mmCIF file of C-alpha atoms in Angstrom:
data_model
loop_
_atom_site.group_PDB
_atom_site.id
_atom_site.type_symbol
_atom_site.label_atom_id
_atom_site.label_comp_id
_atom_site.label_asym_id
_atom_site.label_seq_id
_atom_site.Cartn_x
_atom_site.Cartn_y
_atom_site.Cartn_z
ATOM 1 C CA UNK A 1 -133.080 2.811 -158.521
ATOM 2 C CA UNK A 2 -129.365 4.776 -158.516
ATOM 3 C CA UNK A 3 -129.232 3.880 -162.302
ATOM 4 C CA UNK A 4 -131.266 6.485 -164.569
ATOM 5 C CA UNK A 5 -132.214 5.661 -168.132
ATOM 6 C CA UNK A 6 -132.007 8.635 -170.285
ATOM 7 C CA UNK A 7 -133.062 6.891 -173.782
ATOM 8 C CA UNK A 8 -136.115 9.781 -173.963
ATOM 9 C CA UNK A 9 -132.712 12.008 -174.177
ATOM 10 C CA UNK A 10 -131.359 10.241 -177.049
ATOM 11 C CA UNK A 11 -134.936 9.951 -178.840
ATOM 12 C CA UNK A 12 -135.270 13.721 -178.635
ATOM 13 C CA UNK A 13 -131.857 14.502 -179.866
ATOM 14 C CA UNK A 14 -132.505 12.024 -182.890
ATOM 15 C CA UNK A 15 -135.936 13.206 -183.708
ATOM 16 C CA UNK A 16 -137.010 9.512 -183.155
ATOM 17 C CA UNK A 17 -140.534 8.169 -181.914
ATOM 18 C CA UNK A 18 -140.705 5.081 -179.220
ATOM 19 C CA UNK A 19 -142.391 3.258 -181.725
ATOM 20 C CA UNK A 20 -139.572 3.703 -184.465
ATOM 21 C CA UNK A 21 -137.264 2.871 -181.910
ATOM 22 C CA UNK A 22 -138.734 -0.398 -180.726
ATOM 23 C CA UNK A 23 -139.140 -1.490 -184.308
ATOM 24 C CA UNK A 24 -135.785 -0.970 -185.319
ATOM 25 C CA UNK A 25 -134.551 -2.201 -182.391
ATOM 26 C CA UNK A 26 -136.740 -5.122 -182.453
ATOM 27 C CA UNK A 27 -138.523 -5.188 -179.020
ATOM 28 C CA UNK A 28 -141.629 -4.275 -178.183
ATOM 29 C CA UNK A 29 -143.247 -0.346 -177.561
ATOM 30 C CA UNK A 30 -144.468 -1.830 -174.057
ATOM 31 C CA UNK A 31 -140.640 -3.173 -173.086
ATOM 32 C CA UNK A 32 -139.156 -0.214 -174.349
ATOM 33 C CA UNK A 33 -141.085 2.145 -172.723
ATOM 34 C CA UNK A 34 -140.435 -0.303 -169.658
ATOM 35 C CA UNK A 35 -136.808 0.590 -169.880
ATOM 36 C CA UNK A 36 -137.521 4.021 -170.696
ATOM 37 C CA UNK A 37 -139.286 4.866 -167.578
ATOM 38 C CA UNK A 38 -136.567 2.921 -165.663
ATOM 39 C CA UNK A 39 -139.131 0.180 -164.663
ATOM 40 C CA UNK A 40 -136.956 -2.210 -165.961
ATOM 41 C CA UNK A 41 -134.778 -5.099 -163.599
ATOM 42 C CA UNK A 42 -132.510 -5.715 -165.977
ATOM 43 C CA UNK A 43 -131.432 -5.102 -170.057
ATOM 44 C CA UNK A 44 -129.914 -7.536 -172.036
ATOM 45 C CA UNK A 45 -126.317 -6.846 -173.825
ATOM 46 C CA UNK A 46 -127.928 -7.560 -177.052
ATOM 47 C CA UNK A 47 -130.749 -4.793 -176.540
ATOM 48 C CA UNK A 48 -128.418 -2.193 -175.066
ATOM 49 C CA UNK A 49 -126.320 -3.060 -178.287
ATOM 50 C CA UNK A 50 -129.294 -2.706 -180.402
ATOM 51 C CA UNK A 51 -130.139 0.520 -178.778
ATOM 52 C CA UNK A 52 -126.582 2.060 -178.960
ATOM 53 C CA UNK A 53 -126.623 0.734 -182.993
ATOM 54 C CA UNK A 54 -129.744 2.521 -183.705
ATOM 55 C CA UNK A 55 -129.484 5.797 -182.143
ATOM 56 C CA UNK A 56 -125.294 5.963 -182.756
ATOM 57 C CA UNK A 57 -124.601 6.623 -179.369
ATOM 58 C CA UNK A 58 -122.597 4.867 -176.138
ATOM 59 C CA UNK A 59 -124.059 2.821 -173.513
ATOM 60 C CA UNK A 60 -123.109 5.924 -171.281
ATOM 61 C CA UNK A 61 -125.554 8.332 -173.160
ATOM 62 C CA UNK A 62 -128.741 6.005 -172.343
ATOM 63 C CA UNK A 63 -127.753 4.712 -168.650
ATOM 64 C CA UNK A 64 -126.044 7.059 -166.039
ATOM 65 C CA UNK A 65 -125.552 6.179 -162.021
ATOM 66 C CA UNK A 66 -126.955 9.014 -159.235
ATOM 67 C CA UNK A 67 -126.431 7.900 -155.495
ATOM 68 C CA UNK A 68 -129.350 7.241 -153.687
ATOM 69 C CA UNK A 69 -131.432 9.925 -152.350
ATOM 70 C CA UNK A 70 -129.922 12.245 -155.063
ATOM 71 C CA UNK A 71 -133.305 12.502 -157.389
ATOM 72 C CA UNK A 72 -135.888 14.505 -156.646
ATOM 73 C CA UNK A 73 -139.582 13.228 -155.915
ATOM 74 C CA UNK A 74 -142.459 13.914 -158.262
ATOM 75 C CA UNK A 75 -143.407 17.397 -157.720
ATOM 76 C CA UNK A 76 -139.508 18.440 -157.602
ATOM 77 C CA UNK A 77 -139.162 17.879 -153.733
ATOM 78 C CA UNK A 78 -135.943 16.245 -152.575
ATOM 79 C CA UNK A 79 -136.603 12.757 -151.216
ATOM 80 C CA UNK A 80 -137.808 12.736 -147.211
ATOM 81 C CA UNK A 81 -134.778 12.950 -145.280
ATOM 82 C CA UNK A 82 -132.739 14.541 -147.777
ATOM 83 C CA UNK A 83 -130.760 17.578 -147.740
ATOM 84 C CA UNK A 84 -133.506 20.248 -148.640
ATOM 85 C CA UNK A 85 -132.233 23.722 -148.515
#
């Protein structure tokens, strides 16, 4: 998916655990993990706003767009058919 979720980056910058963030935002740690790991199909604006409030950041600090085929697969290899050199 071309939308990349960088919640883990902000968690590290804020020295905050997933459990603490989930509690302060008001969602379950399991749902936060789904979002953090890029498996969510959608995110409510109210959840995004709460994440930004707790992490003191902007939505663009948590979400970014990357064109299809630009992210390496597991193991650091580019996707099949990609522009590997």
